[in-house]
Amino acid sequence: MTGRVMIIGLGPGPAKWVTPEANTLLAEATDIIGYGPYVARVPPSKAVRHASDNRVEIDRARHALELAADGAQVAVVSGGDPGVFAMAAAVFEAVEVGEESWRELDIVVAPGVTAVLAASARIGAPLGHDFCVISLSDNLKPWSIIEKRLVAAVEGDFVLALYNPASKARPDQIARAFEILRRKAGERVVILAKAVGRPDEEIVYTSLKAVEPADVDMRTLVLIGSSQTRMIAREDKEPWVYSPRRWEA
Amino acid sequence: MTGRVMIIGLGPGPAKWVTPEANTLLAEATDIIGYGPYVARVPPSKAVRHASDNRVEIDRARHALELAADGAQVAVVSGGDPGVFAMAAAVFEAVEVGEESWRELDIVVAPGVTAVLAASARIGAPLGHDFCVISLSDNLKPWSIIEKRLVAAVEGDFVLALYNPASKARPDQIARAFEILRRKAGERVVILAKAVGRPDEEIVYTSLKAVEPADVDMRTLVLIGSSQTRMIAREDKEPWVYSPRRWEA
């Protein structure tokens, strides 16, 4: 059988958000490669598991391509969607600079429910109209382009989702991001959606002026409303957050 | 049993992209509401089907809320993800201006694989870094805000996905959008991803300078690369398109 790389999105956590395609491909895998916590989510099988640390994406990608070149059926697993700040781009980067023969490999990408969709569903319909998705990590891009994108997102009055908003190595960037957004946008609805769908799920309903950067951690998806985003208050219950489909200046 | 509104995303088309949660909720529904082609996708069941035409989202939303207020288990179905240019925002809009008692209803939103994720997976990893999602429909927002967002997306050097790029009523807007993008960005990779995952799927690999607006129809998801997006050529095969995780000025 010809080798194959299957780049698979496992969704935000619970089995209810794993697509049938992801499960079918995982069942065909001879090898499973990924960051430890994602590999641990794959149901038991005879596949060889190659769990690795965070931040070694390119090594992982090369390993997958080498195994597939030797005939293996390799599943590369990511949380959420593999194309959104996850393993898919790393695999194609490795292909472009790697062995010429890797271009002949069968590479399939299986989309998944990415965090911003799960977080939005959890709180209502904040994405109701146009939106931007930005990773706040400056491991691979300069902070200047992140800043430029935050400004552009406000200038376009987009709803904005921030992935990777904070980590132990980057505790302060989210405060800088909020400061830029406040300066450009004034007040906005802000939602901190932590670990949506997982046992430690926690939702904070706040605003650009009131948000506490210390409440943001690496499990958090930060959603910042557009000028139109609204909260519907409810008695004794969490509010619903939504952005009307209609936009009025 | 208390009534409930379940706002469900069916994904881009094939069963392999329908989440287990969507299937579980559909099996619990007593009533199914939606645009005809989406209602037709729901597997046979005893539920009453209320299929409607396009562009009556608010009527559909009110109908769902009324049925739920009477105790029904109402599934409101959309293609893709229900929060991305689909029914979720319409339901919350109807709640906000509707019966006070509707705020006490149980409303659950089930996320889905939205078109941009399926299209990206199909061609490689174009979303590799930050991206914007814009609906080109000006039914509910002025063209001026769409234009402002297109400009902001280029100024932030985002990858850009356009939903609803054209319809019989709006055949010319996509040409105007390409013109704006060309003026601001110069040359970029452009992918027209039509009906991804469905039998009539078709992918066009082109560029801002070469793209033919006439090739864009209502089934098309238009992807415009950032300055960094690249194609990997392959012999006798479609290229792979990706955006490197690293951004370099």
Coordinates of C-alpha atoms in Angstrom, one line a residue:
Chain A
M1 CA 0.0 0.0 0.0
T2 CA 1.2 3.5 -0.8
G3 CA 2.1 5.7 2.1
R4 CA -0.1 8.5 3.1
V5 CA -0.1 11.5 5.5
M6 CA -3.5 12.3 7.0
I7 CA -3.6 15.7 8.8
I8 CA -6.5 15.4 11.1
G9 CA -8.4 17.9 13.2
L10 CA -9.8 16.5 16.5
G11 CA -12.0 19.5 17.4
P12 CA -11.9 21.4 20.7
G13 CA -12.1 18.3 22.9
P14 CA -15.2 16.2 23.3
A15 CA -16.1 13.3 21.1
K16 CA -19.3 15.0 20.0
W17 CA -17.2 17.4 17.9
V18 CA -14.9 14.9 16.2
T19 CA -16.1 14.4 12.6
P20 CA -16.8 10.9 11.2
E21 CA -14.0 11.5 8.6
A22 CA -11.5 12.0 11.4
N23 CA -12.6 8.8 13.1
T24 CA -12.4 6.8 9.8
L25 CA -8.9 8.1 9.0
L26 CA -7.7 7.4 12.5
A27 CA -8.9 3.8 12.2
E28 CA -6.7 3.4 9.0
A29 CA -3.6 4.9 10.6
T30 CA -0.5 2.7 11.3
D31 CA 1.2 5.6 13.0
I32 CA -0.1 8.6 15.0
I33 CA 2.0 11.7 15.4
G34 CA 1.3 14.8 17.4
Y35 CA 1.6 16.9 20.5
G36 CA 1.2 14.6 23.5
P37 CA -2.3 15.7 24.7
Y38 CA -3.7 15.4 21.2
V39 CA -2.3 11.9 20.6
A40 CA -3.8 10.9 24.0
R41 CA -7.2 11.8 22.7
V42 CA -7.1 9.2 19.9
P43 CA -9.2 6.1 20.7
P44 CA -7.1 3.0 21.4
S45 CA -5.9 1.2 18.3
K46 CA -2.9 -0.8 17.1
A47 CA -1.2 2.3 15.6
V48 CA 2.2 3.2 16.9
R49 CA 2.0 6.4 18.8
H50 CA 4.7 9.1 18.5
A51 CA 3.8 11.8 21.0
S52 CA 6.0 14.8 21.1
D53 CA 6.4 18.1 23.0
N54 CA 4.9 21.4 21.9
R55 CA 6.9 23.6 19.5
V56 CA 8.6 20.9 17.5
E57 CA 6.1 21.1 14.6
I58 CA 8.6 20.9 11.8
D59 CA 10.4 17.9 13.3
R60 CA 7.0 16.2 13.6
A61 CA 6.1 17.1 10.1
R62 CA 9.3 15.6 8.7
H63 CA 8.9 12.5 10.7
A64 CA 5.4 12.0 9.3
L65 CA 6.6 12.5 5.7
E66 CA 9.5 10.1 6.2
L67 CA 7.2 7.4 7.6
A68 CA 4.8 7.9 4.8
A69 CA 7.6 7.7 2.2
D70 CA 8.4 4.3 3.7
G71 CA 4.8 3.2 3.1
A72 CA 3.1 4.0 6.5
Q73 CA -0.4 5.4 6.9
V74 CA 0.5 8.4 9.2
A75 CA -2.1 10.4 11.1
V76 CA -0.9 13.8 12.2
V77 CA -3.3 15.0 14.8
S78 CA -4.1 18.5 16.0
G79 CA -6.8 20.0 18.3
G80 CA -9.5 22.0 16.5
D81 CA -9.0 22.4 12.8
P82 CA -5.5 21.3 11.5
G83 CA -5.3 24.4 9.2
V84 CA -5.9 27.0 11.9
F85 CA -2.6 27.5 13.8
A86 CA -2.0 23.8 13.8
M87 CA 0.0 21.1 12.0
A88 CA -1.2 21.4 8.3
A89 CA 1.0 24.4 7.4
A90 CA 4.0 22.8 9.1
V91 CA 3.6 19.7 6.9
F92 CA 3.4 21.6 3.7
E93 CA 6.4 23.8 4.7
A94 CA 8.4 20.6 5.3
V95 CA 7.2 19.3 1.9
E96 CA 8.4 22.4 0.1
V97 CA 11.9 22.4 1.4
G98 CA 12.2 18.6 1.7
E99 CA 12.8 15.5 -0.5
E100 CA 11.5 16.0 -4.1
S101 CA 9.7 12.6 -3.8
W102 CA 7.5 13.9 -0.9
R103 CA 5.6 15.9 -3.5
E104 CA 4.3 12.6 -4.9
L105 CA 2.9 11.5 -1.6
D106 CA -0.8 11.3 -0.9
I107 CA -1.5 14.0 1.7
V108 CA -5.1 14.5 2.9
V109 CA -6.3 17.2 5.4
A110 CA -9.4 16.5 7.4
P111 CA -11.0 19.7 8.6
G112 CA -12.4 20.0 12.2
V113 CA -14.4 22.3 14.4
T114 CA -12.0 25.1 15.3
A115 CA -12.1 26.8 18.7
V116 CA -13.7 30.0 17.6
L117 CA -16.7 28.1 16.2
A118 CA -17.2 26.1 19.5
A119 CA -16.8 29.2 21.6
S120 CA -19.2 31.2 19.5
A121 CA -21.8 28.4 19.6
R122 CA -21.4 28.2 23.4
I123 CA -22.3 31.9 24.0
G124 CA -24.7 32.6 21.1
A125 CA -23.9 34.0 17.7
P126 CA -21.1 36.6 18.1
L127 CA -19.7 35.9 14.5
G128 CA -23.1 37.0 13.0
H129 CA -21.2 39.0 10.5
D130 CA -17.6 39.4 9.2
F131 CA -14.7 38.4 11.5
C132 CA -10.9 38.0 11.8
V133 CA -8.9 35.3 13.5
I134 CA -5.4 36.2 14.8
S135 CA -2.9 34.1 16.7
L136 CA -1.2 36.3 19.3
S137 CA 1.9 34.2 19.4
D138 CA 5.0 36.0 18.1
N139 CA 7.2 32.8 18.0
L140 CA 7.1 32.8 14.2
K141 CA 6.1 36.4 13.3
P142 CA 7.1 39.8 14.5
W143 CA 4.9 41.6 17.1
S144 CA 4.7 44.5 14.6
I145 CA 2.6 42.5 12.1
I146 CA 0.3 41.3 15.0
E147 CA -0.1 44.9 16.0
K148 CA -0.9 46.0 12.4
R149 CA -3.5 43.2 12.2
L150 CA -5.2 44.2 15.5
V151 CA -5.4 47.8 14.2
A152 CA -6.7 46.6 10.8
A153 CA -9.3 44.4 12.5
V154 CA -10.7 47.4 14.4
E155 CA -10.6 49.7 11.4
G156 CA -12.7 47.2 9.5
D157 CA -15.0 46.8 12.5
F158 CA -14.6 43.1 12.4
V159 CA -15.5 40.7 15.2
L160 CA -12.1 39.5 16.4
A161 CA -11.0 36.1 17.7
L162 CA -7.6 35.7 19.4
Y163 CA -5.9 32.3 19.5
N164 CA -2.8 31.6 21.7
P165 CA -3.5 34.8 23.7
A166 CA -1.0 34.0 26.4
S167 CA 1.5 31.5 27.7
K168 CA 4.1 31.3 30.4
A169 CA 6.7 32.7 28.0
R170 CA 4.4 35.5 26.8
P171 CA 2.2 36.6 29.7
D172 CA 2.1 40.3 28.8
Q173 CA 1.1 40.4 25.1
I174 CA -2.6 40.1 25.7
A175 CA -2.5 43.3 27.9
R176 CA -0.8 45.1 25.1
A177 CA -3.3 43.8 22.6
F178 CA -6.2 45.0 24.8
E179 CA -4.6 48.4 25.1
I180 CA -4.3 48.8 21.3
L181 CA -7.9 47.7 20.8
R182 CA -9.1 50.0 23.5
R183 CA -7.3 53.0 22.0
K184 CA -8.7 52.3 18.6
A185 CA -12.2 51.0 19.4
G186 CA -13.2 52.4 22.8
E187 CA -15.6 50.0 24.3
R188 CA -16.5 46.5 23.1
V189 CA -18.0 43.3 24.3
V190 CA -15.3 40.8 25.3
I191 CA -15.7 37.1 26.0
L192 CA -13.0 34.9 27.5
A193 CA -14.0 31.4 26.5
K194 CA -11.8 28.9 28.3
A195 CA -11.6 25.1 27.5
V196 CA -15.0 25.1 25.7
G197 CA -16.5 21.7 25.8
R198 CA -14.0 20.3 28.3
P199 CA -14.5 19.6 32.0
D200 CA -12.6 22.8 33.0
E201 CA -14.8 25.0 30.8
E202 CA -15.2 28.6 32.0
I203 CA -16.8 31.6 30.3
V204 CA -16.1 35.2 31.4
Y205 CA -18.5 37.9 30.0
T206 CA -16.7 41.3 30.2
S207 CA -15.7 44.3 28.0
L208 CA -12.6 46.0 26.7
K209 CA -12.6 48.5 29.5
A210 CA -13.2 45.9 32.3
V211 CA -11.3 42.8 31.1
E212 CA -8.4 41.6 33.3
P213 CA -5.5 40.3 31.3
A214 CA -4.6 38.0 34.2
D215 CA -7.9 36.1 33.5
V216 CA -6.5 35.0 30.1
D217 CA -4.4 31.9 29.9
M218 CA -3.3 29.4 27.2
R219 CA -6.7 27.6 27.3
T220 CA -8.6 30.8 26.5
L221 CA -10.1 31.9 23.2
V222 CA -10.6 35.6 23.4
L223 CA -13.6 37.1 21.4
I224 CA -13.9 40.8 20.9
G225 CA -17.1 42.1 19.5
S226 CA -17.6 44.5 16.6
S227 CA -19.3 47.9 17.3
Q228 CA -22.6 46.0 16.7
T229 CA -22.1 43.0 19.0
R230 CA -24.8 42.9 21.8
M231 CA -25.6 41.0 24.9
I232 CA -29.2 39.8 25.7
A233 CA -29.7 39.8 29.4
R234 CA -31.5 36.9 31.0
E235 CA -32.9 36.4 34.5
D236 CA -30.7 34.1 36.6
K237 CA -29.0 32.8 33.5
E238 CA -25.9 33.6 31.4
P239 CA -26.5 36.3 28.8
W240 CA -26.6 35.5 25.1
V241 CA -24.0 37.3 22.9
Y242 CA -24.7 38.0 19.3
S243 CA -23.8 40.2 16.3
P244 CA -26.8 41.2 14.3
R245 CA -26.7 40.3 10.6
R246 CA -27.6 43.9 9.8
W247 CA -24.8 46.5 10.1
E248 CA -25.7 50.1 10.7
A249 CA -23.2 53.0 10.8
Chain B
M1 CA -40.8 18.2 28.3
T2 CA -39.7 21.8 28.0
G3 CA -39.3 23.3 24.5
R4 CA -36.0 23.8 23.1
V5 CA -34.4 25.4 20.0
M6 CA -31.4 23.6 18.6
I7 CA -29.5 25.6 16.0
I8 CA -27.5 23.0 14.1
G9 CA -24.6 23.2 11.6
L10 CA -24.7 20.4 9.0
G11 CA -21.2 21.1 7.5
P12 CA -20.5 21.7 3.9
G13 CA -22.4 18.7 2.5
P14 CA -21.1 15.2 3.0
A15 CA -22.0 13.0 6.0
K16 CA -18.4 12.7 6.9
W17 CA -18.4 16.3 8.0
V18 CA -21.6 16.2 10.2
T19 CA -20.6 16.1 13.9
P20 CA -22.0 13.4 16.2
E21 CA -23.6 16.2 18.2
A22 CA -25.6 17.4 15.2
N23 CA -26.8 13.9 14.6
T24 CA -27.8 13.4 18.2
L25 CA -29.7 16.6 18.3
L26 CA -31.5 15.9 15.0
A27 CA -32.6 12.6 16.4
E28 CA -34.3 14.4 19.3
A29 CA -36.1 16.9 17.1
T30 CA -39.9 17.0 16.8
D31 CA -39.6 19.8 14.2
I32 CA -37.0 20.7 11.6
I33 CA -36.9 24.2 10.2
G34 CA -34.6 25.6 7.5
Y35 CA -33.9 26.5 4.0
G36 CA -35.2 23.7 1.8
P37 CA -31.9 22.2 0.6
Y38 CA -30.6 22.0 4.2
V39 CA -33.8 20.4 5.5
A40 CA -33.5 17.8 2.7
R41 CA -30.1 16.8 4.0
V42 CA -31.5 15.7 7.4
P43 CA -31.8 11.8 7.6
P44 CA -35.4 10.5 7.6
S45 CA -37.2 10.7 11.0
K46 CA -40.6 11.3 12.4
A47 CA -40.0 15.1 12.8
V48 CA -42.2 17.5 11.1
R49 CA -40.3 19.3 8.3
H50 CA -40.8 23.0 7.7
A51 CA -38.8 23.8 4.7
S52 CA -38.7 27.4 3.5
D53 CA -37.2 29.6 0.8
N54 CA -34.0 31.5 1.1
R55 CA -34.0 35.0 2.6
V56 CA -36.7 34.5 5.2
E57 CA -34.4 33.9 8.1
I58 CA -36.3 36.1 10.6
D59 CA -39.6 34.4 9.8
R60 CA -38.0 31.0 10.3
A61 CA -36.4 32.1 13.5
R62 CA -39.7 33.3 15.0
H63 CA -41.4 30.2 13.9
A64 CA -38.8 28.1 15.7
L65 CA -39.2 30.2 18.9
E66 CA -43.0 29.9 18.8
L67 CA -42.9 26.1 18.4
A68 CA -40.4 25.8 21.2
A69 CA -42.5 28.0 23.4
D70 CA -45.3 25.5 22.8
G71 CA -43.0 22.7 24.0
A72 CA -41.5 21.4 20.7
Q73 CA -37.9 20.3 20.2
V74 CA -37.0 22.4 17.2
A75 CA -34.0 21.8 15.1
V76 CA -33.0 24.9 13.0
V77 CA -30.6 23.6 10.4
S78 CA -27.9 25.5 8.4
G79 CA -25.2 24.4 6.1
G80 CA -21.6 24.8 7.4
D81 CA -21.5 26.3 10.9
P82 CA -24.7 28.0 12.1
G83 CA -22.9 31.0 13.4
V84 CA -21.1 31.9 10.2
F85 CA -23.6 33.8 7.9
A86 CA -26.3 31.4 8.9
M87 CA -29.3 31.0 11.2
A88 CA -27.8 31.5 14.7
A89 CA -27.7 35.3 14.6
A90 CA -31.2 35.4 13.2
V91 CA -32.6 33.4 16.1
F92 CA -31.0 35.7 18.7
E93 CA -32.1 38.8 16.8
A94 CA -35.7 37.4 17.0
V95 CA -35.3 36.7 20.7
E96 CA -34.1 40.2 21.5
V97 CA -37.1 41.9 19.9
G98 CA -39.6 39.1 20.6
E99 CA -41.6 37.8 23.5
E100 CA -40.1 38.3 26.9
S101 CA -40.7 34.6 27.7
W102 CA -38.5 33.5 24.8
R103 CA -35.5 34.6 26.9
E104 CA -36.2 31.7 29.3
L105 CA -36.1 29.1 26.5
D106 CA -33.4 26.5 26.2
I107 CA -31.4 27.5 23.1
V108 CA -28.4 25.4 22.1
V109 CA -26.1 26.0 19.2
A110 CA -24.2 23.1 17.7
P111 CA -21.1 24.2 15.8
G112 CA -20.1 22.7 12.4
V113 CA -17.4 22.6 9.8
T114 CA -17.7 25.9 8.0
A115 CA -16.9 26.3 4.2
V116 CA -13.6 28.0 4.7
L117 CA -12.2 25.1 6.7
A118 CA -13.3 22.5 4.2
A119 CA -12.0 24.5 1.3
S120 CA -8.7 25.1 3.0
A121 CA -8.3 21.4 3.9
R122 CA -9.1 20.5 0.3
I123 CA -6.2 22.6 -1.2
G124 CA -3.6 22.4 1.6
A125 CA -3.1 24.9 4.4
P126 CA -3.8 28.4 3.1
L127 CA -5.0 29.7 6.6
G128 CA -1.5 28.9 8.0
H129 CA -1.7 32.2 9.8
D130 CA -4.1 35.0 10.5
F131 CA -7.2 35.3 8.4
C132 CA -10.5 37.3 7.8
V133 CA -13.9 36.0 6.7
I134 CA -16.2 38.4 4.9
S135 CA -19.7 37.8 3.4
L136 CA -19.9 39.8 0.2
S137 CA -23.7 40.0 0.4
D138 CA -25.0 43.6 0.9
N139 CA -28.6 42.5 1.6
L140 CA -28.1 43.5 5.3
K141 CA -25.1 45.8 5.3
P142 CA -24.0 48.7 3.1
W143 CA -21.5 48.0 0.4
S144 CA -19.3 50.8 2.0
I145 CA -18.6 48.6 5.1
I146 CA -17.8 45.6 2.8
E147 CA -15.3 47.8 0.9
K148 CA -13.8 49.1 4.2
R149 CA -13.3 45.5 5.4
L150 CA -11.7 44.4 2.1
V151 CA -9.2 47.3 2.4
A152 CA -8.6 46.5 6.1
A153 CA -8.0 42.8 5.3
V154 CA -5.3 43.8 2.8
E155 CA -3.8 46.4 5.1
G156 CA -3.4 43.7 7.8
D157 CA -2.0 41.3 5.2
F158 CA -4.6 38.7 6.2
V159 CA -5.5 35.6 4.2
L160 CA -9.1 36.4 3.1
A161 CA -12.1 34.2 2.6
L162 CA -15.2 35.5 0.9
Y163 CA -18.6 33.9 1.5
N164 CA -21.7 34.6 -0.7
P165 CA -19.4 36.1 -3.4
A166 CA -22.1 36.3 -6.1
S167 CA -25.7 35.5 -6.8
K168 CA -28.2 36.2 -9.6
A169 CA -29.1 39.5 -7.9
R170 CA -25.5 40.5 -7.3
P171 CA -23.4 39.3 -10.2
D172 CA -21.0 42.3 -10.3
Q173 CA -19.8 42.7 -6.7
I174 CA -17.1 40.1 -6.9
A175 CA -15.5 42.0 -9.8
R176 CA -15.6 45.2 -7.7
A177 CA -14.1 43.3 -4.8
F178 CA -11.2 41.8 -6.9
E179 CA -10.6 45.3 -8.3
I180 CA -10.2 46.8 -4.8
L181 CA -8.0 44.0 -3.7
R182 CA -5.8 44.3 -6.8
R183 CA -5.4 48.0 -6.3
K184 CA -4.3 47.6 -2.7
A185 CA -2.4 44.3 -2.8
G186 CA -1.1 43.8 -6.3
E187 CA -0.7 40.1 -7.0
R188 CA -2.0 37.3 -4.7
V189 CA -2.8 33.6 -5.0
V190 CA -6.6 33.2 -5.5
I191 CA -8.5 29.9 -5.2
L192 CA -12.1 29.4 -6.2
A193 CA -13.4 26.5 -4.2
K194 CA -16.8 25.4 -5.5
A195 CA -19.1 22.9 -3.8
V196 CA -16.3 21.4 -1.7
G197 CA -17.1 17.8 -0.7
R198 CA -20.1 17.6 -3.0
P199 CA -20.4 15.8 -6.4
D200 CA -20.1 19.1 -8.4
E201 CA -16.9 20.1 -6.6
E202 CA -14.5 22.2 -8.7
I203 CA -11.3 24.0 -7.7
V204 CA -9.8 26.8 -9.7
Y205 CA -6.2 27.8 -9.0
T206 CA -5.6 31.3 -10.1
S207 CA -4.4 34.8 -9.0
L208 CA -5.8 38.3 -8.4
K209 CA -4.5 39.4 -11.8
A210 CA -5.8 36.4 -13.7
V211 CA -9.1 35.5 -11.9
E212 CA -12.3 35.7 -14.0
P213 CA -15.2 37.1 -12.0
A214 CA -17.5 35.0 -14.3
D215 CA -16.0 31.9 -12.8
V216 CA -17.5 32.8 -9.3
D217 CA -21.0 31.7 -8.5
M218 CA -23.1 31.2 -5.3
R219 CA -21.5 27.8 -4.6
T220 CA -18.0 29.3 -4.6
L221 CA -15.8 30.0 -1.6
V222 CA -13.2 32.6 -2.7
L223 CA -9.8 32.4 -0.9
I224 CA -7.3 35.2 -1.4
G225 CA -3.8 34.5 -0.1
S226 CA -1.8 36.9 2.0
S227 CA 1.6 38.2 0.7
Q228 CA 3.1 35.0 2.1
T229 CA 0.8 32.4 0.6
R230 CA 2.5 30.0 -1.8
M231 CA 1.8 27.2 -4.2
I232 CA 3.8 24.0 -4.3
A233 CA 3.9 22.7 -7.9
R234 CA 3.5 18.9 -8.4
E235 CA 3.9 16.8 -11.5
D236 CA 0.6 15.8 -13.1
K237 CA -1.2 16.7 -9.9
E238 CA -3.0 19.7 -8.5
P239 CA -0.6 22.0 -6.6
W240 CA -0.7 22.4 -2.8
V241 CA -1.5 25.9 -1.5
Y242 CA -0.3 27.0 1.9
S243 CA 0.7 30.0 4.1
P244 CA 3.9 29.5 6.0
R245 CA 3.5 29.9 9.8
R246 CA 6.5 32.2 9.7
W247 CA 5.8 35.8 8.5
E248 CA 8.6 37.8 7.0
A249 CA 8.3 41.4 5.9

